[in-house]
CSV table of C-alpha atoms in Angstrom, one decimal:
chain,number,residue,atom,x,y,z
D,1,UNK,CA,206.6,22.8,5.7
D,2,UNK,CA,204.9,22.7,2.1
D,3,UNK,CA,205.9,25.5,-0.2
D,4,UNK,CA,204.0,27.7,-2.8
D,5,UNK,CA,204.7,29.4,-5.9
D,6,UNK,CA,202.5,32.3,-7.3
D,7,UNK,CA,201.9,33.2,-10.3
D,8,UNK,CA,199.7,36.3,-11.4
D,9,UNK,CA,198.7,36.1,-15.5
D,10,UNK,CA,198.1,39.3,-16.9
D,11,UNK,CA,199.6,41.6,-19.2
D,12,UNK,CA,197.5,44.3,-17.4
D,13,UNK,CA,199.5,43.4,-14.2
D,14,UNK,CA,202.9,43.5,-16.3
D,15,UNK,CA,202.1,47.2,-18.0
D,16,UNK,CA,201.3,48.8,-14.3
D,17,UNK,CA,197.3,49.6,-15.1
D,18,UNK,CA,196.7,47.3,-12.4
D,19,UNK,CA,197.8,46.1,-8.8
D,20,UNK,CA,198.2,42.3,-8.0
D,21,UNK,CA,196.8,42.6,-4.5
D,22,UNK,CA,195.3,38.3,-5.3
D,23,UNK,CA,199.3,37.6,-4.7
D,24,UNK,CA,200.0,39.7,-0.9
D,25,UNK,CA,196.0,38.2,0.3
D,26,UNK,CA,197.1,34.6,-1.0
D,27,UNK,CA,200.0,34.6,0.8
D,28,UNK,CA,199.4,35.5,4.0
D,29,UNK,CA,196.3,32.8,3.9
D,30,UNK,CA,198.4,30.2,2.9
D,31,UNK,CA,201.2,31.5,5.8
D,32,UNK,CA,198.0,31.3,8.5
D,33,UNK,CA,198.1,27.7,7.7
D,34,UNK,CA,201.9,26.5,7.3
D,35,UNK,CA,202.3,27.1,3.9
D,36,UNK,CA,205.1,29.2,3.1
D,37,UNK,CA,205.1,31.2,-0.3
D,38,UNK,CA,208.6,30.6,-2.0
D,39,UNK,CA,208.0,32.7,-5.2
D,40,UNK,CA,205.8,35.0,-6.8
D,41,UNK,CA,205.7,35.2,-10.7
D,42,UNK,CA,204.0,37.6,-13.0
D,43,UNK,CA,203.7,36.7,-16.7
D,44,UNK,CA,201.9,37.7,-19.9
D,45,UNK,CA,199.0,36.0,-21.0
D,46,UNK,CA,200.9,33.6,-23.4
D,47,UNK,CA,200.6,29.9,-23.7
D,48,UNK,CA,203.9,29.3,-24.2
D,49,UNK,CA,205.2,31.7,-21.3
D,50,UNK,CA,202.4,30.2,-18.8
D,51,UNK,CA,203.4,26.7,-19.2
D,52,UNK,CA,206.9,27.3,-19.5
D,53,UNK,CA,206.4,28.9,-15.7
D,54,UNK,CA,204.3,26.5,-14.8
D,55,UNK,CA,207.6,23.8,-15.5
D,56,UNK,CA,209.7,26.3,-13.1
D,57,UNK,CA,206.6,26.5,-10.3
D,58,UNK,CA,206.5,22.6,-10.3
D,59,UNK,CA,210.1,22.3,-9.2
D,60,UNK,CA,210.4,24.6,-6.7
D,61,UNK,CA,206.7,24.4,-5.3
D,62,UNK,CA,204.2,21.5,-3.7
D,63,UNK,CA,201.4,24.3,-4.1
D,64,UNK,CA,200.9,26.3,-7.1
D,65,UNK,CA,198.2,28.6,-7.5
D,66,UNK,CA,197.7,30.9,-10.3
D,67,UNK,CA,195.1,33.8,-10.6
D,68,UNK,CA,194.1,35.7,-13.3
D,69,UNK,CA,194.1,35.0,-17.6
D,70,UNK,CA,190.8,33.1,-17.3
D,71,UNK,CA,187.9,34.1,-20.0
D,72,UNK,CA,184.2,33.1,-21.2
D,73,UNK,CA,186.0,33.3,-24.5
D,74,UNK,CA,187.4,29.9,-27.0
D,75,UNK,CA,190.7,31.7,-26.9
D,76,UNK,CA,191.4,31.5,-23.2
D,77,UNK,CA,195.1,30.8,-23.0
D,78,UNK,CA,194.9,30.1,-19.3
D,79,UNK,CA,192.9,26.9,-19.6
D,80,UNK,CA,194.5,26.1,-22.7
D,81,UNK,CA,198.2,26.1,-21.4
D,82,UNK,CA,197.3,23.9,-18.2
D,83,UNK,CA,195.8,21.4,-20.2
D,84,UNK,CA,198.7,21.4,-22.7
D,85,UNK,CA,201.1,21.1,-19.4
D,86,UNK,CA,199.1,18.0,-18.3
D,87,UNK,CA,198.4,16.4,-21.1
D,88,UNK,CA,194.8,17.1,-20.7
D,89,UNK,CA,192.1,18.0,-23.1
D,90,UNK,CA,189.1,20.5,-22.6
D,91,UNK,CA,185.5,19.5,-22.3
D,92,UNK,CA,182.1,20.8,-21.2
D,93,UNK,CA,181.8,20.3,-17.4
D,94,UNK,CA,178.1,19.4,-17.2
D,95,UNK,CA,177.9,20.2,-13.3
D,96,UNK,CA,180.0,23.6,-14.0
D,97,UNK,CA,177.5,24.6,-16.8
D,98,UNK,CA,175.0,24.6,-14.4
D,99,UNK,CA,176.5,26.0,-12.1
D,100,UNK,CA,176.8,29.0,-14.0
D,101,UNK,CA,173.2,28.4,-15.8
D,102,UNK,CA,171.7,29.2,-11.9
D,103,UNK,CA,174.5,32.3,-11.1
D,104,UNK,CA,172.9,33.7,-14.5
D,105,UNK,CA,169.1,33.2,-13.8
D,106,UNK,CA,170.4,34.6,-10.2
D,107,UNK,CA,171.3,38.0,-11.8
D,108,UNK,CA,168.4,37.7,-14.5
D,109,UNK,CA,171.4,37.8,-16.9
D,110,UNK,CA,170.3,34.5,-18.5
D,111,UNK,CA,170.5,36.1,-22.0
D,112,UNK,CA,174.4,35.7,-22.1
D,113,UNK,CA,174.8,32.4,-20.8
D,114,UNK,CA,176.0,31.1,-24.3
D,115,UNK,CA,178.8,34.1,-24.4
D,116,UNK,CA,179.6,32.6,-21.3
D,117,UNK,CA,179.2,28.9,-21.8
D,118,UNK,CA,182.8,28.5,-22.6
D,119,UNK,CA,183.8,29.2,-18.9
D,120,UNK,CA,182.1,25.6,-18.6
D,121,UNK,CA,184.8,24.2,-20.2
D,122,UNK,CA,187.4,22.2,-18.2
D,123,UNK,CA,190.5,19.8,-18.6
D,124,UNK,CA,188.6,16.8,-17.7
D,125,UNK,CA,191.2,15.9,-15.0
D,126,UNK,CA,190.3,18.8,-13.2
D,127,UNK,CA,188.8,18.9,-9.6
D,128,UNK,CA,186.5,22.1,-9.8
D,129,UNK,CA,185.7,24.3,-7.1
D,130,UNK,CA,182.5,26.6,-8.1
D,131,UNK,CA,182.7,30.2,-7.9
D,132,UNK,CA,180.0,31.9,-6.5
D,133,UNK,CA,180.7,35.5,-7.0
D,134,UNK,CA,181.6,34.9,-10.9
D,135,UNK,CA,181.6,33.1,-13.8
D,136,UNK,CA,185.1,31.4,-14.2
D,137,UNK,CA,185.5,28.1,-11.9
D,138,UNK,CA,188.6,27.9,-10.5
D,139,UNK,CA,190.3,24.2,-10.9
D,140,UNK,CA,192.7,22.0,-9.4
D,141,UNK,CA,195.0,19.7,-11.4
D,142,UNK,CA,197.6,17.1,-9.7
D,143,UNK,CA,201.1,15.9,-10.8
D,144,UNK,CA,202.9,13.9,-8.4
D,145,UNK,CA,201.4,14.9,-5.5
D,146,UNK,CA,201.8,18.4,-6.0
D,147,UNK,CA,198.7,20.4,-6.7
D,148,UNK,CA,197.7,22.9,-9.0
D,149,UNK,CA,194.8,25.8,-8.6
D,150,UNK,CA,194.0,27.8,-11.0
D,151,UNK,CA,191.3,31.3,-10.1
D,152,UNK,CA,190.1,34.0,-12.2
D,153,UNK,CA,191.7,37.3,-11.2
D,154,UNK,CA,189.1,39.5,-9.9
D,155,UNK,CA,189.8,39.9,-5.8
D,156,UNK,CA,186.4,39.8,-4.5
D,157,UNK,CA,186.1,36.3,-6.6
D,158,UNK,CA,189.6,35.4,-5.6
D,159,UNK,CA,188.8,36.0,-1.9
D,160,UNK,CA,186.1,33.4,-0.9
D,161,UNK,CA,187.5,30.6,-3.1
D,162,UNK,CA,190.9,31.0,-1.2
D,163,UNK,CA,189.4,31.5,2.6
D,164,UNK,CA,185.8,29.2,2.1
D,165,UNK,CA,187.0,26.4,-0.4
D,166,UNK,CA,190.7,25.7,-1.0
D,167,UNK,CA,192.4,26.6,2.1
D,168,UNK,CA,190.0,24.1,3.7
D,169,UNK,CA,191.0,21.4,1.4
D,170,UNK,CA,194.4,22.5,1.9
D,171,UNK,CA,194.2,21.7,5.3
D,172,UNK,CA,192.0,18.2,4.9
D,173,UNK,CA,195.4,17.1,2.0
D,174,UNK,CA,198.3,17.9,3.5
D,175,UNK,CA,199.9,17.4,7.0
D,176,UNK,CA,200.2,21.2,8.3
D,177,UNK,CA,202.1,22.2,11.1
D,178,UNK,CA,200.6,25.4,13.2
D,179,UNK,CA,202.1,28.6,12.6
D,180,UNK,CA,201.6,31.4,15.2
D,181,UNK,CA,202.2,35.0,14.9
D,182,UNK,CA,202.4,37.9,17.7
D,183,UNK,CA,203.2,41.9,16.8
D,184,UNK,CA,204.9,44.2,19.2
D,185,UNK,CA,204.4,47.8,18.1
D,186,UNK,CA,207.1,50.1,18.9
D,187,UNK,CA,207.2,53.6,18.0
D,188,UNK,CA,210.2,56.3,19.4
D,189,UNK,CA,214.0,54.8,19.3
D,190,UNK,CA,215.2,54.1,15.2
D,191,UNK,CA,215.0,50.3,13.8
D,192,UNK,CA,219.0,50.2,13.7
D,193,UNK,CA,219.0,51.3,17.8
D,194,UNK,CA,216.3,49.3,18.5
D,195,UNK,CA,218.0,45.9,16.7
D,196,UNK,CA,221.0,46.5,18.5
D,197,UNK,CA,218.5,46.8,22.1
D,198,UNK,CA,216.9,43.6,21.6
D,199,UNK,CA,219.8,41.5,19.7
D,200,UNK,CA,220.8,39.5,22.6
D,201,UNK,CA,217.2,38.5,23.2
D,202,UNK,CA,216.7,37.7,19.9
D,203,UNK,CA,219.8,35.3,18.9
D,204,UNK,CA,218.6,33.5,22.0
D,205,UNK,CA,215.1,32.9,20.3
D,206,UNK,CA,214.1,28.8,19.9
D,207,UNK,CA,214.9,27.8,16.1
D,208,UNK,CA,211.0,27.3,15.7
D,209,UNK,CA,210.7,30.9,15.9
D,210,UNK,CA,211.6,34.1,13.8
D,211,UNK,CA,211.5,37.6,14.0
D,212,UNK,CA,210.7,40.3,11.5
D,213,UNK,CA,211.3,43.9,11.7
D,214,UNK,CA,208.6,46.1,9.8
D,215,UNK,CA,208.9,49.7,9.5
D,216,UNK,CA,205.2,51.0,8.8
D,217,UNK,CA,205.8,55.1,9.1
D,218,UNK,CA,208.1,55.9,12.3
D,219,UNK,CA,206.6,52.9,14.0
D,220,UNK,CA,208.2,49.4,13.9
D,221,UNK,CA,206.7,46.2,14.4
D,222,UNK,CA,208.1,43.5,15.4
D,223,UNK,CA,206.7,40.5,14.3
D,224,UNK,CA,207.4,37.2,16.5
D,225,UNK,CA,206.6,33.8,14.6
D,226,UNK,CA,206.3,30.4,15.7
D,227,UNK,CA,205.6,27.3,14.0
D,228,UNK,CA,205.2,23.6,15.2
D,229,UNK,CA,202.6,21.0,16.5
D,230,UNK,CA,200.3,22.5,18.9
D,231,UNK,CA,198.8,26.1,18.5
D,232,UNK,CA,198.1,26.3,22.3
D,233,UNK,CA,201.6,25.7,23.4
D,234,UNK,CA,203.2,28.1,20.2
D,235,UNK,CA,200.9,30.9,22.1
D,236,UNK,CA,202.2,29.8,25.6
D,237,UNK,CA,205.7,30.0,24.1
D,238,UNK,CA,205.3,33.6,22.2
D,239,UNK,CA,203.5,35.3,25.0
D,240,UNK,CA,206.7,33.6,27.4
D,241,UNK,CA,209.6,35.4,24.7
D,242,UNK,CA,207.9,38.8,24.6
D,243,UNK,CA,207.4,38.8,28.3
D,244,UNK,CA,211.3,38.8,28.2
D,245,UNK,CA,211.4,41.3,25.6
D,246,UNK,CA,209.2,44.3,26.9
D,247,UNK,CA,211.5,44.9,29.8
D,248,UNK,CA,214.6,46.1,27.1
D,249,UNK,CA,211.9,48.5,25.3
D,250,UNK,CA,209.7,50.0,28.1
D,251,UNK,CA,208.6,53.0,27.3
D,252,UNK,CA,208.8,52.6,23.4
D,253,UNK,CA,205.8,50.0,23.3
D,254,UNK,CA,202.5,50.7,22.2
D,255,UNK,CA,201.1,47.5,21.5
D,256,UNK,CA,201.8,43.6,21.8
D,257,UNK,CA,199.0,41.9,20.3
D,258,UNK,CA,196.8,44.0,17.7
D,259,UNK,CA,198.5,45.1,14.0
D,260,UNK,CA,196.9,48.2,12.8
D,261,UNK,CA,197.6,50.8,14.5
D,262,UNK,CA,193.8,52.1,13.2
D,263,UNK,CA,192.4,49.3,15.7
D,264,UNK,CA,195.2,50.0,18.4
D,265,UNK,CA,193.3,53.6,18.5
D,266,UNK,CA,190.0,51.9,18.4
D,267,UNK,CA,190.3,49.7,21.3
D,268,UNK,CA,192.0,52.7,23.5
D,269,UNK,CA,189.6,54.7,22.7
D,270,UNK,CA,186.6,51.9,23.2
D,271,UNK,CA,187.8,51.3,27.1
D,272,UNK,CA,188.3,54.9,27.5
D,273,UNK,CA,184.7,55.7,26.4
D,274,UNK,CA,186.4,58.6,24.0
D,275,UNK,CA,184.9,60.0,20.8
D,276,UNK,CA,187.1,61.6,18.1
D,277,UNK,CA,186.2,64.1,14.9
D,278,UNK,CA,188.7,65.2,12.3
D,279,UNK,CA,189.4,68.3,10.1
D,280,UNK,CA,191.4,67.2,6.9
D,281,UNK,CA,192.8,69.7,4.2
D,282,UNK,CA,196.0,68.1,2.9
D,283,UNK,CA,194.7,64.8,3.6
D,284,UNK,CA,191.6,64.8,1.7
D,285,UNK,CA,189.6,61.9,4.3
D,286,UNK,CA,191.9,59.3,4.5
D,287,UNK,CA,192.6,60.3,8.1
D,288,UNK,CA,189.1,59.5,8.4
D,289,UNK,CA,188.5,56.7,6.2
D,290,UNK,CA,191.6,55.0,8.3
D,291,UNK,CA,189.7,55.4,12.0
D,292,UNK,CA,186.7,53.8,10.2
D,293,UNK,CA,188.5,51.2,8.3
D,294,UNK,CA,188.3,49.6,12.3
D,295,UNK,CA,185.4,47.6,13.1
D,296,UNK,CA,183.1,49.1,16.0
D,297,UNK,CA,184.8,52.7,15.2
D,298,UNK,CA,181.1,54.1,15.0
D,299,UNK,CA,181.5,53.8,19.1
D,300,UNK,CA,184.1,56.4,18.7
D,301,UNK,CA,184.0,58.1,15.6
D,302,UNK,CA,181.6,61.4,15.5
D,303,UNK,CA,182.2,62.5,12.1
D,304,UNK,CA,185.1,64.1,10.0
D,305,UNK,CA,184.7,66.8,7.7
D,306,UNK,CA,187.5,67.9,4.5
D,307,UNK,CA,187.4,72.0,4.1
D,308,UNK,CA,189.7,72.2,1.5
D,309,UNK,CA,189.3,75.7,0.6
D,310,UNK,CA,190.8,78.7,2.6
D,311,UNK,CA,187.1,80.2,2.8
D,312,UNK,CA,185.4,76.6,4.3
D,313,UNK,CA,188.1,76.3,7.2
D,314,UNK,CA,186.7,79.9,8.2
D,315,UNK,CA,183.2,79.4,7.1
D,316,UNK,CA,182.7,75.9,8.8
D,317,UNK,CA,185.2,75.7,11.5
D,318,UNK,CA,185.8,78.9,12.6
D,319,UNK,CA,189.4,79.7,11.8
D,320,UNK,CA,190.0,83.3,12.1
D,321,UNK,CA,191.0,85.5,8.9
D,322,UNK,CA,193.7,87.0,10.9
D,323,UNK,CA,195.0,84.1,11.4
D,324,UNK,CA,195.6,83.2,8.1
D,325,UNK,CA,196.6,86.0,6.7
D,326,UNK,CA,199.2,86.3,9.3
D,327,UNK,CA,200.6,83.1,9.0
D,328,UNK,CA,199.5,81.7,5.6
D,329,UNK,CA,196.5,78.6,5.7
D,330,UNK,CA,199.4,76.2,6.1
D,331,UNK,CA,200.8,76.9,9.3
D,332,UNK,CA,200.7,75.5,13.0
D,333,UNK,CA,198.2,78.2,13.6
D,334,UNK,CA,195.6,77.2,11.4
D,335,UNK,CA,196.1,73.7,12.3
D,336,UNK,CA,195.4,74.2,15.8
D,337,UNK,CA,192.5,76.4,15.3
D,338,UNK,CA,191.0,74.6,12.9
D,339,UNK,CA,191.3,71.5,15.4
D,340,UNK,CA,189.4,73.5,17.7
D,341,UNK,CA,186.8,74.3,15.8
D,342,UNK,CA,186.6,70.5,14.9
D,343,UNK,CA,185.9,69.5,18.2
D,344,UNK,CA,183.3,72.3,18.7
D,345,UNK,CA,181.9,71.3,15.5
D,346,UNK,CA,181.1,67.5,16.7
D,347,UNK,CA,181.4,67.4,20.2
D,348,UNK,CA,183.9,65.0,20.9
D,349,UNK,CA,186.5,64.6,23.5
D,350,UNK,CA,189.6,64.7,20.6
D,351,UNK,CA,190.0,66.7,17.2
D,352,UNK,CA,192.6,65.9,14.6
D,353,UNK,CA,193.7,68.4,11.9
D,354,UNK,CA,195.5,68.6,9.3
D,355,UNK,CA,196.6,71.4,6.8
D,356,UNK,CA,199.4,71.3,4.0
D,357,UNK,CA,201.2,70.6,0.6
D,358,UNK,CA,200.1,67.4,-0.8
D,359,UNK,CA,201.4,68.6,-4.2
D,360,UNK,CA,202.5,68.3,-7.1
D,361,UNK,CA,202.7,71.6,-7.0
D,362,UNK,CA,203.3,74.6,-4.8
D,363,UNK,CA,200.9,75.9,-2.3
D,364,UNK,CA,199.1,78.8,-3.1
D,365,UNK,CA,201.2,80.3,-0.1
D,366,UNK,CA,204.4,79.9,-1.9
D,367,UNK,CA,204.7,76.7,0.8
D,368,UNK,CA,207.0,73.9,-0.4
D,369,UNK,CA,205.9,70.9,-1.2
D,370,UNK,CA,205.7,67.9,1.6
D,371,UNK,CA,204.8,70.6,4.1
D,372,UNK,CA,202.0,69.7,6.6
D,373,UNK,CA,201.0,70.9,10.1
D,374,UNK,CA,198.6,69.1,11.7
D,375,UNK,CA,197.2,69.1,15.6
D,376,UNK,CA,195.6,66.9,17.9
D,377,UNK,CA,193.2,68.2,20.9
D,378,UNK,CA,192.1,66.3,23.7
D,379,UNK,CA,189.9,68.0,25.9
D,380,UNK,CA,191.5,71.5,26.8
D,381,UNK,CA,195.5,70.2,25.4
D,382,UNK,CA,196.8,70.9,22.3
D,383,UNK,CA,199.9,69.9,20.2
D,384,UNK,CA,200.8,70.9,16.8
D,385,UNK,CA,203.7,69.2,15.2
D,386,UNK,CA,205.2,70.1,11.6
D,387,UNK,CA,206.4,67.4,8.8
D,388,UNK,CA,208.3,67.9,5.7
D,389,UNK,CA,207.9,64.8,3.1
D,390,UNK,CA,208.8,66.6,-0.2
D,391,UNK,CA,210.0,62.7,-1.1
D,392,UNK,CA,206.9,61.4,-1.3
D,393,UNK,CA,203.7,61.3,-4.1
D,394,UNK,CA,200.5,62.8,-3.2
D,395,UNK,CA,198.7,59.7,-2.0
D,396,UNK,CA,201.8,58.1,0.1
D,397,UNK,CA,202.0,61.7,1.5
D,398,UNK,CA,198.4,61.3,2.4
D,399,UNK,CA,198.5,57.7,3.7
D,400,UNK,CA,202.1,58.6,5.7
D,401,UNK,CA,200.5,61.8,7.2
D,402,UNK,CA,197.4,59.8,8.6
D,403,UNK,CA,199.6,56.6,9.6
D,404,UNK,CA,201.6,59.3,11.5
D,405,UNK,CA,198.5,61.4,13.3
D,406,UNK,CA,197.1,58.1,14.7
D,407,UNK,CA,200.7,56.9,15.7
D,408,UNK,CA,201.1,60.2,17.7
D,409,UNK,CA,197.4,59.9,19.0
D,410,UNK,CA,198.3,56.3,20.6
D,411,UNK,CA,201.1,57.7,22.4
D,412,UNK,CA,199.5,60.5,23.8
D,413,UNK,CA,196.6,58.8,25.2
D,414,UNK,CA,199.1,55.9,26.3
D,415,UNK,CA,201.2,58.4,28.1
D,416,UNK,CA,198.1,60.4,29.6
């Protein structure tokens, strides 16, 4: 197996104003194809720094593929430090310059194609791979057999080079074995319980494959890999190993094929002809925007709406005053009326609700922090449930909530 070392330039990656999602896409493209990411680096944008790193990536790494620190300006370190490391020098690619001569005229941006000229420069070793979405090319180098690719950093440039360019020429290079993944979803017995459950099964897994536990909310998934010649007898042989596992988790499993558990509520609710609305206070839409985030969720999805004031939860979905002023707007109550009301409010079959404390702060009904009801409603059946995450910031809350909702979804259509 061929390994890979990552390295993200930056110093806007290093001072936390930005996320290195280029590293976690990378990786999992290069694992789809038997490439197995040994290290991920992130430097500043220094010359000395990069090729230092670049001296550390070549011994550990047969792939090395850098992102990021690429600029239409003379001072571009990047390009500079690469061709220093392979004593290289840096001169106008013709086919590059007009490359980026027709991406300008494109975007009727032809104005700044001299600002931008300098992207046209290249170590003259370089293979280039065009970039379509952007201005910087990325470019390979070779030492030894071991290859070198170096991208801007912007994700949606990063994206197509990696799937649509070099992870094709990847495959053309170098003699790749098939690597084969399967995910069993199970939600309802803790990972420590459930490791001592399947352990027997799993120390009497073939060394080819490897098994991963992932705790994504209160579900765990357990992902199954296999890696070798064929891809049609790695599936033969993943399918055979979980058919022995499901028997020592029945009951626990809510999936053994699809990831997300977004598009394991998608295709239950596809094949059940079922249409679902939400009602999101402390949540703010990401309940929502997670259902969508599925392809074909306009099938299923009627609508969502987010009355975050007190006044908008009566106004819009009904909730009755009394009913808040007996039990306060964050309560299992409210959550279950204002569920009801969703499902009025859009028809469907199932209404999700939520109401809480996302924080920082207190609620305005003296409610701690981390303190959310929510409810789900299918048909004429209701269940309320109660969490209490004071540990976690206002977006995790957010994204744990949701993760949680559609979890608890799953299992009550499963078990219906």
């Amino acid at each position: 197996m061929k390994n890979a070392v990552l390295i993200t330039i930056g110093d806007e990656i290093l001072s936390g104003n930005t996320v290195d999602t280029n590293s976690n896409f990378i990786a999992a493209e290069l694992k789809n194809i038997g490439i197995k990411v040994v290290q991920i680096l992130t430097i500043s944008d220094d010359i000395e720094t990069i090729r230092q790193t670049l001296q550390v990536a070549f011994e550990k790494g047969d792939l090395i593929i850098t992102t990021g620190g690429l600029g239409p300006t003379r001072d571009d370190k990047t390009k500079k430090a690469i061709a220093a490391f392979f004593n290289d020098e840096i001169a106008l690619d013709e086919e590059t310059f007009q490359h980026l001569k027709a991406y300008m005229e494109r975007r009727g941006r032809l104005e700044i194609l001299e600002r931008n000229r300098e992207q046209a420069f290249v170590p003259r070793r370089s293979k280039i791979f065009q970039n379509h979405n952007g201005t910087a090319p990325c470019m390979m180098m070779e030492q030894d057999g071991k290859l070198l690719f170096s991208l801007p950093g912007v994700p949606y440039e990063v994206k197509p080079l990696i799937k649509d360019q070099i992870v094709p020429y990847l495959q053309s290079v170098f003699s790749l074995q098939y690597i084969c993944t399967r995910v069993v979803s199970v939600v309802g017995i803790p990972e420590s319980i459930l490791a001592d459950t399947i352990e027997e099964w799993e120390l009497a897994l073939p060394e080819h494959m490897a098994l991963s536990y992932l705790p994504v909310g209160t579900r765990v998934k357990l992902r199954l890999t296999a890696s070798g010649e064929s891809g049609a007898v790695l599936q033969e042989q993943l399918e055979e190993e979980i058919r022995k596992l499901l028997p020592l988790i029945e009951g626990h499993v809510i999936a053994t094929h699809e990831d997300r558990i977004e598009k394991i509520l998608g295709e239950i609710l596809s094949e059940r002809k079922l249409t679902v609305s939400t009602a999101e206070s402390c949540t703010g839409g990401e309940l929502a925007r997670m259902i969508i985030s599925a392809s074909g969720s306009s099938a299923y999805f009627s609508g969502g709406i987010v009355p975050y004031a007190t006044e908008k939860k009566v106004e819009i979905l009904k909730v009755r005053k009394e009913t808040v002023e007996e039990f306060t707007v964050v309560s299992e109550q409210v959550a279950s009326e204002m569920a009801e009301g969703c499902m009025r409010l859009f028809s469907t079959d199932i209404a999700l609700s939520t109401t809480g404390v996302a924080g920082p702060g207190k609620g305005a009904d003296g409610k701690d922090v981390g303190t959310v009801f929510y409810s789900i409603r299918t048909g004429e059946n209701s269940v309320t449930s109660k969490l209490y995450l004071p540990h976690l910031e206002r977006m995790d809350f957010m994204y744990f909530v949701s993760q949680k909702i559609i979890q608890d979804l799953v299992g009550i259509l499963i078990n219906s």
